[in-house]
Short mmCIF file of C-alpha atoms and ligand atoms in Angstrom, two decimals:
data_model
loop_
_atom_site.label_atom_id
_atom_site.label_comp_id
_atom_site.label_asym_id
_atom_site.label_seq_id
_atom_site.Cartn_x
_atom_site.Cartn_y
_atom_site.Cartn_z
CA UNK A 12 0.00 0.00 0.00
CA UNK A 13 1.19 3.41 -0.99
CA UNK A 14 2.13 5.72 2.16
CA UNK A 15 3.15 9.25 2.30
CA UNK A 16 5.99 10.43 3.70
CA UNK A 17 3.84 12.22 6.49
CA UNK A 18 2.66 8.17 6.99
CA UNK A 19 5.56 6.93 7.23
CA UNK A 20 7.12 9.28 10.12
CA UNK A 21 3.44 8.91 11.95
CA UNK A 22 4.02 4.95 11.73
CA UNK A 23 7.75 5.58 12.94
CA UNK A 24 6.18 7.84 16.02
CA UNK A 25 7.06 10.74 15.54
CA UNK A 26 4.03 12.15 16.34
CA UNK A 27 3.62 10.15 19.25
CA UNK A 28 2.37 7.00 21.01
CA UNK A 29 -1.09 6.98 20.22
CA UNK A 30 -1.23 8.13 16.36
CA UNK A 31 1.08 5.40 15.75
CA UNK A 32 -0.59 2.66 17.16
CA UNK A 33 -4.50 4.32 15.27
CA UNK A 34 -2.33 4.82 12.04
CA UNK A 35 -1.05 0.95 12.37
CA UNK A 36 -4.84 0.04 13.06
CA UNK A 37 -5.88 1.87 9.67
CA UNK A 38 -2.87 0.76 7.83
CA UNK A 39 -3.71 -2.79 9.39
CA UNK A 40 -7.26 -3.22 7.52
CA UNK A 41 -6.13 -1.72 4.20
CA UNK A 42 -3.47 -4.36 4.22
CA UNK A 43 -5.97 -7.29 5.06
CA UNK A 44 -8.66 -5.65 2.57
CA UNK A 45 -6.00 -4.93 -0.14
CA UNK A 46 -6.21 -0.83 0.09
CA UNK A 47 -3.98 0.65 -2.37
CA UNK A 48 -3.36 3.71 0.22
CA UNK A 49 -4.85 5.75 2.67
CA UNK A 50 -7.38 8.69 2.21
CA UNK A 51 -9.17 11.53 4.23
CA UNK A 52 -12.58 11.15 5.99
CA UNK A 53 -14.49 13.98 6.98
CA UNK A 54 -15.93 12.68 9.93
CA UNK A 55 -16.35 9.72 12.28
CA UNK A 56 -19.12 7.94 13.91
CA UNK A 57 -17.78 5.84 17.07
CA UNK A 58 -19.23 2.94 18.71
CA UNK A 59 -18.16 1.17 21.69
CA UNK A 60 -19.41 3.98 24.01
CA UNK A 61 -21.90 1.95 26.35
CA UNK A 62 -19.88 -0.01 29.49
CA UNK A 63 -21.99 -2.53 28.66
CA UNK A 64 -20.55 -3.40 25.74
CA UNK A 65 -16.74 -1.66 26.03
CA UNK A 66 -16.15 -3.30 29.60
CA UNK A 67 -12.45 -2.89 31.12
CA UNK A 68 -10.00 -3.00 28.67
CA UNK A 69 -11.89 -0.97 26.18
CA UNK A 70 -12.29 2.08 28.60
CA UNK A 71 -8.49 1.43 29.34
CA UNK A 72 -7.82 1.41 25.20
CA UNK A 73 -10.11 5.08 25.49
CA UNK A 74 -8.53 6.44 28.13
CA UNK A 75 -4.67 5.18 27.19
CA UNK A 76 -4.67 7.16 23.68
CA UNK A 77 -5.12 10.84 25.43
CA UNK A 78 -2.98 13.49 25.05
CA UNK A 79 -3.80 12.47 21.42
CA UNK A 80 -6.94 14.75 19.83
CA UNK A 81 -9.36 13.91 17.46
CA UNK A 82 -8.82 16.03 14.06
CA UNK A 83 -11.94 15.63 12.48
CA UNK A 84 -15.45 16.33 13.18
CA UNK A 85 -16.87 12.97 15.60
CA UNK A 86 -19.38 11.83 17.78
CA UNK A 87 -20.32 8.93 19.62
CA UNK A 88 -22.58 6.04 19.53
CA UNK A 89 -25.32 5.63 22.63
CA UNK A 90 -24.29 5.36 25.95
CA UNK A 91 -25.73 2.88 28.49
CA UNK A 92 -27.41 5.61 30.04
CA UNK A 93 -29.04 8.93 29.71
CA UNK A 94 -25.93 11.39 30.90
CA UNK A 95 -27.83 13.25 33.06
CA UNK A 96 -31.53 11.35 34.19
CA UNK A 97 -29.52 8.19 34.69
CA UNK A 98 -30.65 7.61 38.02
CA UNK A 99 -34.37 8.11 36.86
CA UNK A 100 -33.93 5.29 34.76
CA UNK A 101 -32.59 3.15 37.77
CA UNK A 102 -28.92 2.53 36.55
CA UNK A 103 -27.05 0.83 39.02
CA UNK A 104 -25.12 3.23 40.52
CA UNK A 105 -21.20 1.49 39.97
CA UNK A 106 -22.06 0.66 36.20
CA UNK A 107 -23.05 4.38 36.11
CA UNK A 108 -19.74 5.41 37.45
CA UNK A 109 -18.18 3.33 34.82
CA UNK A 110 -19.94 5.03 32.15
CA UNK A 111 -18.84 8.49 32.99
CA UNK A 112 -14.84 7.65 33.02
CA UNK A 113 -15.82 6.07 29.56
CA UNK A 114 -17.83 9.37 28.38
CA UNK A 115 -14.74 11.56 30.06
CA UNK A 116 -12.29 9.89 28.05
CA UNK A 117 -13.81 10.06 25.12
CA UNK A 118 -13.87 14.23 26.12
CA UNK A 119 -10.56 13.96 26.51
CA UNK A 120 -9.94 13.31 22.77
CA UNK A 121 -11.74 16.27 21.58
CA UNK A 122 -14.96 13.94 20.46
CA UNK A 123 -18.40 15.66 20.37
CA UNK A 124 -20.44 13.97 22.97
CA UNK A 125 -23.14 13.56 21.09
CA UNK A 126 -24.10 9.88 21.64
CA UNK A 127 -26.43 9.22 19.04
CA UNK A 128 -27.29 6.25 16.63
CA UNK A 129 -28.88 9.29 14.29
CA UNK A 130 -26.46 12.12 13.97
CA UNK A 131 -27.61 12.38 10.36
CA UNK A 132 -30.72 13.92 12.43
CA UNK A 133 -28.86 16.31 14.68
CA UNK A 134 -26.49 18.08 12.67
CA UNK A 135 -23.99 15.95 11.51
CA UNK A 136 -25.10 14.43 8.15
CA UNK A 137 -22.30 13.57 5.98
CA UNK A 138 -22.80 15.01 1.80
CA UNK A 139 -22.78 13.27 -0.77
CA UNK A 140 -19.98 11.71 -2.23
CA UNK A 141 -17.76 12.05 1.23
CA UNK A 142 -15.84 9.71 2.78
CA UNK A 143 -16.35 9.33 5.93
CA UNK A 144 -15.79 6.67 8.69
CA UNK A 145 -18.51 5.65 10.82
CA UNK A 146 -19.32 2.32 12.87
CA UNK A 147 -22.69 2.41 14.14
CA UNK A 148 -24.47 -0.51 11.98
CA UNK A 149 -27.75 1.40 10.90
CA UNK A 150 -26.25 4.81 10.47
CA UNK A 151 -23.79 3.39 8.22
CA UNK A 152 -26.75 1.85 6.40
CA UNK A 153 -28.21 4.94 6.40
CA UNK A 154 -25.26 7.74 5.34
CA UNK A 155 -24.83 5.06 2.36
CA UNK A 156 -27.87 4.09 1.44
CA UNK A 157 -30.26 7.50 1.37
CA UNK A 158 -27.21 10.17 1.39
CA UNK A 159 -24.38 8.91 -0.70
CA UNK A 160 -22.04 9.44 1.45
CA UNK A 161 -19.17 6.59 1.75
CA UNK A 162 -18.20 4.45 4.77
CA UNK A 163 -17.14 0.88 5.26
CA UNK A 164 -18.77 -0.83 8.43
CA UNK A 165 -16.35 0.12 10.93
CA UNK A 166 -15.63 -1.28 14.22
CA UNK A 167 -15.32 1.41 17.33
CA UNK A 168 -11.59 0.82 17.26
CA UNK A 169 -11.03 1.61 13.83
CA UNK A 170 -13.45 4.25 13.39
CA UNK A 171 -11.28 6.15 17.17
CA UNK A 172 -8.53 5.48 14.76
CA UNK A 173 -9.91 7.46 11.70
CA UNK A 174 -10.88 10.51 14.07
CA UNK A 175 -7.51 10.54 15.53
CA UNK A 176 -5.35 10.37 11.97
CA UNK A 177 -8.45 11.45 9.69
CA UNK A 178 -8.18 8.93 7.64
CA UNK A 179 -9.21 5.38 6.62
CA UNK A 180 -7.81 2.85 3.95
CA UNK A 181 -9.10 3.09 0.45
CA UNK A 182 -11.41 -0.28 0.25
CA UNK A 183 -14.72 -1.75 0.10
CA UNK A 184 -17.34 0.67 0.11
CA UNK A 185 -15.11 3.59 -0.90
CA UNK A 186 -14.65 2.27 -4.47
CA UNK A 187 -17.03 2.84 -7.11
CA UNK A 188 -16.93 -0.95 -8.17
CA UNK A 189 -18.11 -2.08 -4.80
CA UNK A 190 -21.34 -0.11 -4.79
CA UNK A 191 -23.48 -0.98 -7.47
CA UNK A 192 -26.00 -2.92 -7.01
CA UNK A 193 -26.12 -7.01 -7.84
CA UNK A 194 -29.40 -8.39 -7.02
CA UNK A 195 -33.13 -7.48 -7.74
CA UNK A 196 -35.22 -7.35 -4.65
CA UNK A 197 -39.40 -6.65 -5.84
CA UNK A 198 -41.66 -5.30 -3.14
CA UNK A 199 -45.13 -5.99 -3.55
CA UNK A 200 -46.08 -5.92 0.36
CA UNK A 201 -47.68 -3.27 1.42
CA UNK A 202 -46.25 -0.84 3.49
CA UNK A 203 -47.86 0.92 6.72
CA UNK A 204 -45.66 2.39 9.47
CA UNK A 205 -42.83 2.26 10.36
CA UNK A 206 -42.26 -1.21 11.70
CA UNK A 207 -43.18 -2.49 8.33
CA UNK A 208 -40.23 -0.50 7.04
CA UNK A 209 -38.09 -2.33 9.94
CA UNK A 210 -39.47 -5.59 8.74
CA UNK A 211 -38.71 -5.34 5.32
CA UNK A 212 -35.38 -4.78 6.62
CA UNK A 213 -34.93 -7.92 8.42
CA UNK A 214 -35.96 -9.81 5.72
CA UNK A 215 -33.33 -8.06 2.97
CA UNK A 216 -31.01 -7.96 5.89
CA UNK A 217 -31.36 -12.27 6.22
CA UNK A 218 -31.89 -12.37 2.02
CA UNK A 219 -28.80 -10.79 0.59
CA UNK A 220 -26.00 -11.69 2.59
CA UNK A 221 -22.96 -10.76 0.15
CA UNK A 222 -24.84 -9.12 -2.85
CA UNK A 223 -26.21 -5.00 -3.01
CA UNK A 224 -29.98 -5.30 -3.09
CA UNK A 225 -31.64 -2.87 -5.37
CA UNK A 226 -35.17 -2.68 -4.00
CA UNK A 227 -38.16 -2.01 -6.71
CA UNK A 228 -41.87 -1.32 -5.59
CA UNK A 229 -41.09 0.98 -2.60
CA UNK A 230 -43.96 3.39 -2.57
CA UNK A 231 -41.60 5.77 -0.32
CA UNK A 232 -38.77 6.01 1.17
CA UNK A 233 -39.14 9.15 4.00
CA UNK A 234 -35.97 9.81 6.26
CA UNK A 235 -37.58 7.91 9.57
CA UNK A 236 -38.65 5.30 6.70
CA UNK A 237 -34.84 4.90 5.42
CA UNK A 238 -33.79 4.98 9.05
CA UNK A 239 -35.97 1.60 10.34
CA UNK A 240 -35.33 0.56 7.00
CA UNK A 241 -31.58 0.22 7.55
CA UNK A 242 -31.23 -0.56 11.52
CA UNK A 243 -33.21 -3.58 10.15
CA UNK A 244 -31.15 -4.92 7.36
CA UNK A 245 -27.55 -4.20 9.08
CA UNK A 246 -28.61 -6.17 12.12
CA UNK A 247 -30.17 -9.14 10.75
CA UNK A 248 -27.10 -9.71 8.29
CA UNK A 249 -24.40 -7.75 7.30
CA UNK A 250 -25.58 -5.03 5.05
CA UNK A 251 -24.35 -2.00 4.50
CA UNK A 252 -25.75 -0.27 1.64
CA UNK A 253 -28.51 -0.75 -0.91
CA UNK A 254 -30.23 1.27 -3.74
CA UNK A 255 -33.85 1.81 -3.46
CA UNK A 256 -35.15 2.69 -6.97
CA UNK A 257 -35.90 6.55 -7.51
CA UNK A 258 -34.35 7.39 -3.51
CA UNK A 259 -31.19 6.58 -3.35
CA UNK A 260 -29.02 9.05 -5.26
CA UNK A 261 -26.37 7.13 -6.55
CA UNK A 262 -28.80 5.05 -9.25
CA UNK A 263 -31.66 7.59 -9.32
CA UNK A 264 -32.09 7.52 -12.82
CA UNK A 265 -30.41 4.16 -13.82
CA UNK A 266 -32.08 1.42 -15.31
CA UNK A 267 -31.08 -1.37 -13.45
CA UNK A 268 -31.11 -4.71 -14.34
CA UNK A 269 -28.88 -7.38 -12.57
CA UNK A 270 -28.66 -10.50 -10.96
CA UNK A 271 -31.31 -13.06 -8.92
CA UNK A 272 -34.72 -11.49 -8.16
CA UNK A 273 -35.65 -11.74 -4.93
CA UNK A 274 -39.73 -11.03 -3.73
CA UNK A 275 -41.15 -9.81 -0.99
CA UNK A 276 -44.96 -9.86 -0.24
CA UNK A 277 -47.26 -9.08 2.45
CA UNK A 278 -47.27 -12.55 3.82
CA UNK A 279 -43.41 -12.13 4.26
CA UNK A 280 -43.58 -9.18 6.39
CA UNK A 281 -46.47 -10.72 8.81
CA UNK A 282 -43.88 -13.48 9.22
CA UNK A 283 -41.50 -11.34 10.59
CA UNK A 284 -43.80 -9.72 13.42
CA UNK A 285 -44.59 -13.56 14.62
CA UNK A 286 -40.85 -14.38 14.26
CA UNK A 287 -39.38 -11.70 16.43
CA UNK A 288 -42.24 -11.81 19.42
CA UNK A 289 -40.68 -14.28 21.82
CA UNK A 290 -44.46 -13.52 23.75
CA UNK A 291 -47.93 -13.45 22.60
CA UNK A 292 -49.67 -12.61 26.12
CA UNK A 293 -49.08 -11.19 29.63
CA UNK A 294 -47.81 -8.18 31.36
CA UNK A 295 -44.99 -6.25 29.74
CA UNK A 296 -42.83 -4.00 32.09
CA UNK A 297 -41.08 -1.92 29.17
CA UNK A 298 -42.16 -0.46 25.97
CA UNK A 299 -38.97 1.34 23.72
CA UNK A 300 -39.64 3.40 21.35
CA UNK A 301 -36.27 4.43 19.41
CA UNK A 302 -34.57 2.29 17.62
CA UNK A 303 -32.75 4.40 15.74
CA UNK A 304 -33.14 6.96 18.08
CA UNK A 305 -36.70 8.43 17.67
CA UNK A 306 -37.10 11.66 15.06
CA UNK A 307 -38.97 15.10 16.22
CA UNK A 308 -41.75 13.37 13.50
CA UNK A 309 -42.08 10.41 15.80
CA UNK A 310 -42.03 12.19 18.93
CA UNK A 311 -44.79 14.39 17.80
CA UNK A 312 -46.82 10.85 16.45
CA UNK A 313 -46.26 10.04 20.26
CA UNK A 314 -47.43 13.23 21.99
CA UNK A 315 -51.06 13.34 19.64
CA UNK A 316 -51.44 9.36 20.57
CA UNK A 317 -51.08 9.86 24.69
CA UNK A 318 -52.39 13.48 25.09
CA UNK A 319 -54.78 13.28 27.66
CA UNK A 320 -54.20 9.32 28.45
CA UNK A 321 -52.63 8.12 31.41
CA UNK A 322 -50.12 4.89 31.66
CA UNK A 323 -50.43 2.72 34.63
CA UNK A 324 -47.85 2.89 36.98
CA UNK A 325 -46.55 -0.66 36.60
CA UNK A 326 -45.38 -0.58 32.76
CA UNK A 327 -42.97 2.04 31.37
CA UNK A 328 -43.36 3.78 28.17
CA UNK A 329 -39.64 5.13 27.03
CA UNK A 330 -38.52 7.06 24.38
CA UNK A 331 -34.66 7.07 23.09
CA UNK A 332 -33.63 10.35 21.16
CA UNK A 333 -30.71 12.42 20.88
CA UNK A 334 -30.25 15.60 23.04
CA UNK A 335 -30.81 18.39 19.75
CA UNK A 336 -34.10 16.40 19.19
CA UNK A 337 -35.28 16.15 22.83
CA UNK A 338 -34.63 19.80 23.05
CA UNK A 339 -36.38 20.97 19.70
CA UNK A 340 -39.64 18.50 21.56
CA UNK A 341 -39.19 20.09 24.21
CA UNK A 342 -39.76 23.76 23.16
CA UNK A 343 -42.52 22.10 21.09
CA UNK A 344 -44.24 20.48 23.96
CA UNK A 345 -43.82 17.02 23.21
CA UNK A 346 -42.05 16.28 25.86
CA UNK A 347 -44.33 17.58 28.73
CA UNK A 348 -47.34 15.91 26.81
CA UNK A 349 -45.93 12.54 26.51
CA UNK A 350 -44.21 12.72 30.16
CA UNK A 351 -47.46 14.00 31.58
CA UNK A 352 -49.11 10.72 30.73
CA UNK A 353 -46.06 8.65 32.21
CA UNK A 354 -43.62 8.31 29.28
CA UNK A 355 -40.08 9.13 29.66
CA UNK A 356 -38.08 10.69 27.09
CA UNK A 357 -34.26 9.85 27.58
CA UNK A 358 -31.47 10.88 25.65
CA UNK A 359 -27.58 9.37 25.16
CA UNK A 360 -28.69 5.45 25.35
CA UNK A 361 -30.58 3.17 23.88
CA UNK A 362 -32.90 0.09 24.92
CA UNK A 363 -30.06 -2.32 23.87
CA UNK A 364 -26.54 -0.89 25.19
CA UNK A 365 -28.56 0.36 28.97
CA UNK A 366 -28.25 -2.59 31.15
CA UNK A 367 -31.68 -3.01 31.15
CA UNK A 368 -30.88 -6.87 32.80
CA UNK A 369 -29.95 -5.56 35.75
CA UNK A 370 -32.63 -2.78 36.24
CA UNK A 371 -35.71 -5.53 36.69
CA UNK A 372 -37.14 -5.84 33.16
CA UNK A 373 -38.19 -9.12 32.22
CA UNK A 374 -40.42 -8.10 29.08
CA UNK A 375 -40.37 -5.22 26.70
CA UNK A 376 -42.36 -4.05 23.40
CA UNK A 377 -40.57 -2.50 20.74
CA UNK A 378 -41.61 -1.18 16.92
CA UNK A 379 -38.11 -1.94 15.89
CA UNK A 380 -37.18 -5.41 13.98
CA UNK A 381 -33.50 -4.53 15.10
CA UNK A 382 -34.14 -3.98 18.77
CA UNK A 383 -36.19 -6.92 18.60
CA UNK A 384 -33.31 -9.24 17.15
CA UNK A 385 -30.96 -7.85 19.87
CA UNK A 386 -33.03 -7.76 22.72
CA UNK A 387 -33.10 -11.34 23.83
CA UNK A 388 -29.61 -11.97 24.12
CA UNK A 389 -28.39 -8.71 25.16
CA UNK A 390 -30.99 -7.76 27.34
CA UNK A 391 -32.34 -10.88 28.38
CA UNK A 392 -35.87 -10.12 28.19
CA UNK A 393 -38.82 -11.31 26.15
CA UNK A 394 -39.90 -9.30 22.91
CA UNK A 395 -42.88 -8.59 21.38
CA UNK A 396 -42.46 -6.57 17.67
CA UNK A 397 -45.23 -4.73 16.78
CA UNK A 398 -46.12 -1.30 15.29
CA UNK A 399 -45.72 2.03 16.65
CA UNK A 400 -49.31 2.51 17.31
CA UNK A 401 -49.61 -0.80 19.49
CA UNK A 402 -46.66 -0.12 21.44
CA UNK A 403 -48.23 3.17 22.62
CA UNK A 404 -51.91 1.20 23.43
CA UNK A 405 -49.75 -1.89 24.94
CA UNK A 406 -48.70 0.98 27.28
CA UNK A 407 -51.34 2.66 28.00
CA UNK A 408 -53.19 -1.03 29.29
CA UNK A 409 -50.22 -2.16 30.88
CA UNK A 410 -50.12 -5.66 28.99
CA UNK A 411 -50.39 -7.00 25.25
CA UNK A 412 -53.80 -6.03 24.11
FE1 F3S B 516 -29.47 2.83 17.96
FE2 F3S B 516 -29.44 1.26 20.06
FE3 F3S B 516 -31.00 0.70 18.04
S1 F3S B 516 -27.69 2.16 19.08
S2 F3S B 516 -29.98 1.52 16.24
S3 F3S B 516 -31.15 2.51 19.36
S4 F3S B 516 -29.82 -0.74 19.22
#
């Protein structure tokens, strides 16, 4: 692989400890992944932020790379925990202490601690065309996918890495060649809300496990849409971009023809609600809406459905957002409507990375295919998937209606 002679002194230390060992890391892939050299990103997107799933030696990794500063624009994935109502979600108090050294160190870097699944929503949404380097699973999906913008799948290590030498190796989704589509996928179900979208997702997610799916018969394709859409298909296999005819902006316009056709029908997507409920009946403690972190659009969908209603006292209806969006609901008065039935709007975490199996949750409802996948093994609770709507009536009656 081609280095510069900037690279080479970096990779010889002369710049110091840390951008020597996040250069060898970048240097590293492009060798495995046959990069012919190195080029700039314009931003990062880092995961490993929640204790739950850095643990010990990751926060050491964090924490070991500082003086060393982060030289492009980057922000972080969820915590385990909302930074500052933490205790109102009944963290236990030691893994919360964990959390902040991990969020500190991360400060310590220079990273924007904005941790957020959806920073395309809150003011950092890569352009088209830019390289950029980002590791959260459905953003990547997303950035690619509806924006143009380039990224490989990046792991939180390598994606530190890229903010703290701004730049990545030139492979895989960087290169034209690599994202055109290779398989037909036809949609004839018929799509409601939004937890269709995040079924249709699981399926292409489980369908195309190599190829780039271009998806004919979508009747839209809004940003929340594109968002479930792609939390969906990177969790339930490994995709990280497709074309969706007349949205995405790489082949709007194209005629494409390639490859296997692949169908998917309303039968298909009814599957995939019975699939991902691990219950059909009974009391559910926890219902999570935002996965990807909830838009001002679905906040406001949640304020007009509880205004005036009242959630019993033994479930909990929580939202997941990013801190720009909760504040933008809460000047609207989405907040105080959805909180003044019960809900709980929390920013910085996520139903997945908070430890939700030590905070007494057994059972959860969720509109998201993705959160549903990961739920059961990383939580430990039972699921039920089901739309947006239900989630908010499961709520309100305290139990699967
Ligand atoms: Fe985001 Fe957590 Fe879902 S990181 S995509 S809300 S699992």
């Amino acid at each position: 692989m081609y280095l510069t002679n900037e690279q080479e002194a970096v990779l010889k230390g002369e710049e110091g400890w840390a951008k020597k060992k996040c250069l060898e890391i970048i240097v590293g892939l492009g060798e495995i992944y046959g990069a012919d050299r190195l080029i700039p990103v314009a931003s990062t997107q880092i995961s490993g932020v929640s204790y739950k799933t850095l643990g010990e030696y990751g926060l050491q990794w964090v924490e070991s790379l500082a003086p060393a500063k982060v030289v492009v624009p980057s922000t972080l994935n969820p915590a385990g925990m909302d930074l500052c109502f933490w205790l109102e979600m009944g963290v236990p108090e030691d893994f919360a202490a964990k959390q902040m050294r991990v969020i500190r160190a991360y400060e310590r870097l220079g990273v924007i601690t904005l941790c957020s699944c959806t920073p395309y929503l809150a003011g950092f949404a890569p352009r088209f065309g830019e390289h950029v380097a980002w590791s959260e699973s459905s953003a990547v999906c997303f950035v690619n996918s509806f924006l143009g913008a380039r990224t490989n799948r990046e792991g939180g290590p390598s994606a530190l890495a890229s903010a703290i030498t701004g730049l990545t190796a030139n492979y895989g989704l960087h290169l034209n060649e690599n994202r055109k589509p290779t398989t037909i996928v036809k949609v004839s179900a018929k799509l409601g809300g939004l937890s269709d979208y995040s079924a249709l997702g699981y399926l292409l997610g489980k369908m195309v496990q190599r190829d780039i799916p271009y998806l004919r018969g979508l009747p839209s394709l809004s940003v929340d849409e594109a968002k479930a859409l792609s939390a969906a298909a990177a969790a339930s296999g490994n995709l990280a971009l497709f074309h969706a005819e007349g949205f995405t902006p790489e082949s709007r316009g194209d005629v494409v023809e390639v490859g296997e056709r692949l169908h998917v029908d309303d039968r298909d997507l009814k599957g995939v609600y019975e699939e991902l409920s691990t219950i059909h009946s009974g009391k559910i403690d926890l219902v999570a809406i935002g996965c990807p972190h909830a838009s001002l659009a679905e906040l406001e969908s949640a304020a007009a459905l509880l205004k005036g209603k009242k959630i019993p006292p033994t479930t909990k209806l929580w939202f997941f957002t990013s801190l720009p969006i909760k504040v933008l609901a809460e000047r609207l008065g989405f907040v105080a409507v959805i909180e003044g039935a019960g809900g709980k709007v929390f920013t910085d975490c996520c139903m997945i990375v908070a430890p939700l199996e030590r905070m007494g949750f057994t059972t959860m409802a969720v509109n998201s295919a993705k959160a549903a996948v990961y739920a059961p093994t990383a939580s430990r609770v039972d699921v039920v998937f089901t739309t947006f709507e239900k989630c908010v009536d499961i709520a309100l009656e305290g139990r699967l209606v």
